[in-house]
CSV table of N, CA and C in Angstrom, one decimal:
chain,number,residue,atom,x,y,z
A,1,UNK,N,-36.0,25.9,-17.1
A,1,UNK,CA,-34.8,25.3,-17.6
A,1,UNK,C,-35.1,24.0,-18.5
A,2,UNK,N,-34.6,23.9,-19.7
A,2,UNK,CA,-34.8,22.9,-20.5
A,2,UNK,C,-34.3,21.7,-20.0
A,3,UNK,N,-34.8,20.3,-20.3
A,3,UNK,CA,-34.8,19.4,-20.2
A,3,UNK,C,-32.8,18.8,-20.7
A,4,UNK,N,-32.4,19.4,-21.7
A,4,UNK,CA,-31.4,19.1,-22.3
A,4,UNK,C,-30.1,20.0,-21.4
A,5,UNK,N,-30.8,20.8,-20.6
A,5,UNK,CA,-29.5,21.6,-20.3
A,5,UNK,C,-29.4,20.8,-18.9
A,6,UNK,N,-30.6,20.3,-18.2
A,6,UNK,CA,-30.5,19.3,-16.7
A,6,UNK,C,-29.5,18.2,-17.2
A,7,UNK,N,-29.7,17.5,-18.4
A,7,UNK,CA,-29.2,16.5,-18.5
A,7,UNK,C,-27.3,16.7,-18.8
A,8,UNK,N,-26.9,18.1,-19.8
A,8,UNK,CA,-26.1,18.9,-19.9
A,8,UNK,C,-25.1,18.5,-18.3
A,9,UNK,N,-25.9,19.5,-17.5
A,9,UNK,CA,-25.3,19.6,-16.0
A,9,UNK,C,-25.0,17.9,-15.4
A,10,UNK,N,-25.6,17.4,-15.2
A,10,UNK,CA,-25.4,15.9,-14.7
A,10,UNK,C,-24.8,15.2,-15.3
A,11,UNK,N,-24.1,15.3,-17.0
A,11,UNK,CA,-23.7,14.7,-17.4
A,11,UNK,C,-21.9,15.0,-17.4
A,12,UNK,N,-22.2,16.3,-17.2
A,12,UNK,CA,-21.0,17.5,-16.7
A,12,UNK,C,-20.3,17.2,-15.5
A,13,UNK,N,-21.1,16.7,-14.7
A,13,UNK,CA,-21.1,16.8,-13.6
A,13,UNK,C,-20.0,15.2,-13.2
A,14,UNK,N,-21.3,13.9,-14.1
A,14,UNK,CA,-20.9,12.6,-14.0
A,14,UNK,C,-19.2,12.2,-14.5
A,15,UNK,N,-18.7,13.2,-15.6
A,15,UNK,CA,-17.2,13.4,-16.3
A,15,UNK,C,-16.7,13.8,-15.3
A,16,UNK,N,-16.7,14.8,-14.8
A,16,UNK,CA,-16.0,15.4,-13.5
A,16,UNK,C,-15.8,14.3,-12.8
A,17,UNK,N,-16.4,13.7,-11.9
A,17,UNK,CA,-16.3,12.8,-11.1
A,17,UNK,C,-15.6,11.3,-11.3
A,18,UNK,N,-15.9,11.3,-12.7
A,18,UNK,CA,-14.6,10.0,-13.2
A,18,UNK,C,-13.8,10.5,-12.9
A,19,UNK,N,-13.4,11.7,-14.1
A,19,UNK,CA,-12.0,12.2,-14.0
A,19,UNK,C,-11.3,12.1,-12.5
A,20,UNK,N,-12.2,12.9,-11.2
A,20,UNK,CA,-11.5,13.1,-9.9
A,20,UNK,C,-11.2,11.3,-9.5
A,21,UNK,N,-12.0,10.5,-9.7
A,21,UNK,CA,-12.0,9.2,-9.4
A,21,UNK,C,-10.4,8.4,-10.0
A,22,UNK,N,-10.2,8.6,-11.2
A,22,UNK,CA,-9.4,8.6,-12.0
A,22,UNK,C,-7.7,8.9,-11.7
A,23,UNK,N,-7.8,9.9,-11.3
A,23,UNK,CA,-7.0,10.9,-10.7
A,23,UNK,C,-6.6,10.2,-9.3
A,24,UNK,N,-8.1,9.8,-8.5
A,24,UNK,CA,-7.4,9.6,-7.2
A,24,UNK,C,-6.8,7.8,-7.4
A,25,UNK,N,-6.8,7.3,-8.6
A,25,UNK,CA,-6.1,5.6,-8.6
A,25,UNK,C,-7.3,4.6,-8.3
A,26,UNK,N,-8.4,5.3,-8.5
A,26,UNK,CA,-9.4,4.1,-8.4
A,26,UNK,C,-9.3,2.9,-9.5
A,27,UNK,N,-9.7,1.5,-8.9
A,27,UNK,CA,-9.9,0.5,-10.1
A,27,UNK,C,-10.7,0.9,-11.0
A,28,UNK,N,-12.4,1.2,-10.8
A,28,UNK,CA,-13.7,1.3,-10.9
A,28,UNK,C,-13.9,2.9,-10.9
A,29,UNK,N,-13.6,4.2,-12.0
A,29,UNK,CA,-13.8,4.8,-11.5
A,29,UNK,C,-15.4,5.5,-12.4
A,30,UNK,N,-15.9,5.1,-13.2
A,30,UNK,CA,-17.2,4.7,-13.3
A,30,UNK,C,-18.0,4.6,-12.5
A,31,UNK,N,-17.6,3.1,-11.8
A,31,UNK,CA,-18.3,2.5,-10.9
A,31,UNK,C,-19.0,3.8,-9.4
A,32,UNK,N,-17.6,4.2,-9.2
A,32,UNK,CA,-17.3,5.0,-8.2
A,32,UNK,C,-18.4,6.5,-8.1
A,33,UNK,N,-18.1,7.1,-9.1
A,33,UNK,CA,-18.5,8.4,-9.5
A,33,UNK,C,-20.4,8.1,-9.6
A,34,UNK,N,-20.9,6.9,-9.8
A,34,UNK,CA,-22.1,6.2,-10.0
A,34,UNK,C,-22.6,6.0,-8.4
A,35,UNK,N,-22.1,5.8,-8.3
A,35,UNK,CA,-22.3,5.4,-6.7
A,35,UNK,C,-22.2,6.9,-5.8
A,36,UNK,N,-21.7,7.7,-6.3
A,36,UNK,CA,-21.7,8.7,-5.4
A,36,UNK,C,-23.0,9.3,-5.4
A,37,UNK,N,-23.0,9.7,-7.3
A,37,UNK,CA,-24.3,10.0,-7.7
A,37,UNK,C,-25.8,9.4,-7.2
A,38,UNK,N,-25.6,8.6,-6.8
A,38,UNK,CA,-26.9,7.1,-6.3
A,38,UNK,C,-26.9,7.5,-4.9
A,39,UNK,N,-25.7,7.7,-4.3
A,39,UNK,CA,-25.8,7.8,-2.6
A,39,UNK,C,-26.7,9.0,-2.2
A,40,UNK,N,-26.6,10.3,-3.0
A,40,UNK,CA,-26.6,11.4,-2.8
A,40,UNK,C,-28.2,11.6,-3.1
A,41,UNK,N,-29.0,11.0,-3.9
A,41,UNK,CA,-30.0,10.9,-4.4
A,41,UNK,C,-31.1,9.6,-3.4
A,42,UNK,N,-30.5,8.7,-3.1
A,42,UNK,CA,-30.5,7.8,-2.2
A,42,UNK,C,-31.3,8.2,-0.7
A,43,UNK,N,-29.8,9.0,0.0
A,43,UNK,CA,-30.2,10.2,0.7
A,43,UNK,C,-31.0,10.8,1.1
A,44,UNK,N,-31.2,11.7,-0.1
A,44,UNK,CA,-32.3,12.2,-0.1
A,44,UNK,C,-34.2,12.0,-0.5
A,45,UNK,N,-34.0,10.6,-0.8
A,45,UNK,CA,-35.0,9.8,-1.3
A,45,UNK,C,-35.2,9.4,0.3
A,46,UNK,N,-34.4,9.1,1.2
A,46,UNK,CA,-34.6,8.6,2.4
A,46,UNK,C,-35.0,9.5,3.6
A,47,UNK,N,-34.3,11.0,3.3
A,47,UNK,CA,-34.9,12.3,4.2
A,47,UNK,C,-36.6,12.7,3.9
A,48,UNK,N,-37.1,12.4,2.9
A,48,UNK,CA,-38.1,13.2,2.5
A,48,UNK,C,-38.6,11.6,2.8
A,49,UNK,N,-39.0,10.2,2.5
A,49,UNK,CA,-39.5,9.0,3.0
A,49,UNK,C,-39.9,9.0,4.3
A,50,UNK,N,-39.0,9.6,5.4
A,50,UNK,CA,-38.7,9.7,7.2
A,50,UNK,C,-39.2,11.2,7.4
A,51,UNK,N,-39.8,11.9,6.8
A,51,UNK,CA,-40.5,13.3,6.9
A,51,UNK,C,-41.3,13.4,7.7
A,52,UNK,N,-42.5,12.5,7.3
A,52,UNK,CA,-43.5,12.4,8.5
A,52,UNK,C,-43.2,11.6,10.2
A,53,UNK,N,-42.8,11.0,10.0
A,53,UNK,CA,-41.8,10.6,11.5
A,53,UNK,C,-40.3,11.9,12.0
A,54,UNK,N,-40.0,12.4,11.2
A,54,UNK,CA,-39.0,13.4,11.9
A,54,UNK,C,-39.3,14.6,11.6
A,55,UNK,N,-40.0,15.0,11.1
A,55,UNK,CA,-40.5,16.3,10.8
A,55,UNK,C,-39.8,17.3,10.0
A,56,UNK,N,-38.3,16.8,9.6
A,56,UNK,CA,-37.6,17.1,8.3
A,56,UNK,C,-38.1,17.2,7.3
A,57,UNK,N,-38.1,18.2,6.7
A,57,UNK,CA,-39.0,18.2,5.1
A,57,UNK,C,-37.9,18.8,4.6
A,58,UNK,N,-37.5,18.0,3.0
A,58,UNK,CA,-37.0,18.9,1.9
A,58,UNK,C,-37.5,18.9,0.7
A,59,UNK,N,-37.8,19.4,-0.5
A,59,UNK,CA,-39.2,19.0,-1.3
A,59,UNK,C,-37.9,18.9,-2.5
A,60,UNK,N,-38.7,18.1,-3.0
A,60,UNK,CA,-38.1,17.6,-4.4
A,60,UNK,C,-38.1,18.3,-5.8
A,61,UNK,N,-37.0,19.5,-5.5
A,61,UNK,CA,-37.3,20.6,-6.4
A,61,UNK,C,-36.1,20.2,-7.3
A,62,UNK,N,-35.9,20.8,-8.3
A,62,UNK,CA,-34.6,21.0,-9.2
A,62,UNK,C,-33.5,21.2,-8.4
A,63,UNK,N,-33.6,22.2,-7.9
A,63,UNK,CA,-32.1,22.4,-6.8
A,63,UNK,C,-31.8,21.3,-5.8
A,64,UNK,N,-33.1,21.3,-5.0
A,64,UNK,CA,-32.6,19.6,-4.4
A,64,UNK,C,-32.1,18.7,-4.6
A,65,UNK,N,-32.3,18.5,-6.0
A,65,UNK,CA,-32.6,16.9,-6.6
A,65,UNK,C,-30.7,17.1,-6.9
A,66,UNK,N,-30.4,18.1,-7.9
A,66,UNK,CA,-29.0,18.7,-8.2
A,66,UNK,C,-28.1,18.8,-7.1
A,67,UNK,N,-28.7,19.4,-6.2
A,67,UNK,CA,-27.5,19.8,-4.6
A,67,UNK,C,-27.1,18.0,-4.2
A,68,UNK,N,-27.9,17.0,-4.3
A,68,UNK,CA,-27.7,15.9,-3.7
A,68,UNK,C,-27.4,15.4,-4.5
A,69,UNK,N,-27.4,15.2,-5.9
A,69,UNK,CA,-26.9,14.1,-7.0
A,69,UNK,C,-25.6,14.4,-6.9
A,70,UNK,N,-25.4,15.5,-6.9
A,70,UNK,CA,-24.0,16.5,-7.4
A,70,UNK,C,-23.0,16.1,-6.2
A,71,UNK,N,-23.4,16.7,-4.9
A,71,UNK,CA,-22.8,16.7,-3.8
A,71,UNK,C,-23.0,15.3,-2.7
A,72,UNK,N,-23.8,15.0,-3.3
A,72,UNK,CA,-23.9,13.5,-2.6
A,72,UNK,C,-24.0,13.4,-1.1
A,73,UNK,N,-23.8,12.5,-0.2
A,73,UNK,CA,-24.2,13.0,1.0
A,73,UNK,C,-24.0,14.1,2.1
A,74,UNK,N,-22.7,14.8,1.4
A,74,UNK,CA,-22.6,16.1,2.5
A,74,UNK,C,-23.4,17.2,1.4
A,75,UNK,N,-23.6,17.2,0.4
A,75,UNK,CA,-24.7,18.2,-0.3
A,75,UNK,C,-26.4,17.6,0.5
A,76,UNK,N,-27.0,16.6,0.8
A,76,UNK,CA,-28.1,16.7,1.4
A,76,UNK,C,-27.6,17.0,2.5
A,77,UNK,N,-26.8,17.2,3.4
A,77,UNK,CA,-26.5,17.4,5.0
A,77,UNK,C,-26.4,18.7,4.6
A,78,UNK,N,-25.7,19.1,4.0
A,78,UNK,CA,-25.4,20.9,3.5
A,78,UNK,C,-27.3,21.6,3.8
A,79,UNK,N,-27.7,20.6,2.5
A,79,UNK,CA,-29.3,21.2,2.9
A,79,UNK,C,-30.4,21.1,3.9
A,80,UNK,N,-29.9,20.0,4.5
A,80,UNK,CA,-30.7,19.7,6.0
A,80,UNK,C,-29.9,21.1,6.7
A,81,UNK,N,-28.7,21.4,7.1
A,81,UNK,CA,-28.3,22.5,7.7
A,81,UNK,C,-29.0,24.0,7.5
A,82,UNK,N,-28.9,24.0,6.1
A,82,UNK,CA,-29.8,25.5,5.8
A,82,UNK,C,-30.9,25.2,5.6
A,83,UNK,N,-31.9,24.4,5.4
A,83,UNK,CA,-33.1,24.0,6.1
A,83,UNK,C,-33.4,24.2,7.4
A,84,UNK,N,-32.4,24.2,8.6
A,84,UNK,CA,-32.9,24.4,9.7
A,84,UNK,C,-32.5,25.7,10.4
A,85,UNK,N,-31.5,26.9,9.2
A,85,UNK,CA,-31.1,28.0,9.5
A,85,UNK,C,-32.2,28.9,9.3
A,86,UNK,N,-32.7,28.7,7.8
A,86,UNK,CA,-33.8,29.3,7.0
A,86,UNK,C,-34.9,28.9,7.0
């Protein structure tokens, strides 16, 4: 996948989430939608950090990095879940 179509997706993604922010009467809804973005990535910057002490591994692929920007902290729990199914 090209470089321009990742950016495409997250940028797709970052509108969406104004809009919903927007919608729900936020002051900040920039702010908001940024922050979710950040938590989600955050997250998962913190599951894979705590790997060798908990023995949770999720590797820092395209889909990961996406499932957690996108979905923010219940998208990495989503993946910790099917990580421990699969």
């Amino acid at each position: 996948m090209e470089w321009y179509h990742i950016a495409g997706i997250f940028s797709g993604a970052f509108i969406i989430f104004i809009i919903i922010h927007k919608i729900g009467k936020n002051k900040r809804p920039v702010r908001r939608a940024f922050l979710s973005f950040l938590s989600g990535f955050l997250t998962l910057l913190a599951v894979e950090l705590t790997s060798s002490f908990t023995g949770v591994f999720l590797p820092f692929s395209l889909l990961s990095v996406m499932v957690s920007v996108i979905g923010g902290i219940p998208g990495v729990t989503a993946l910790l879940t099917l990580n421990l199914f699969f």
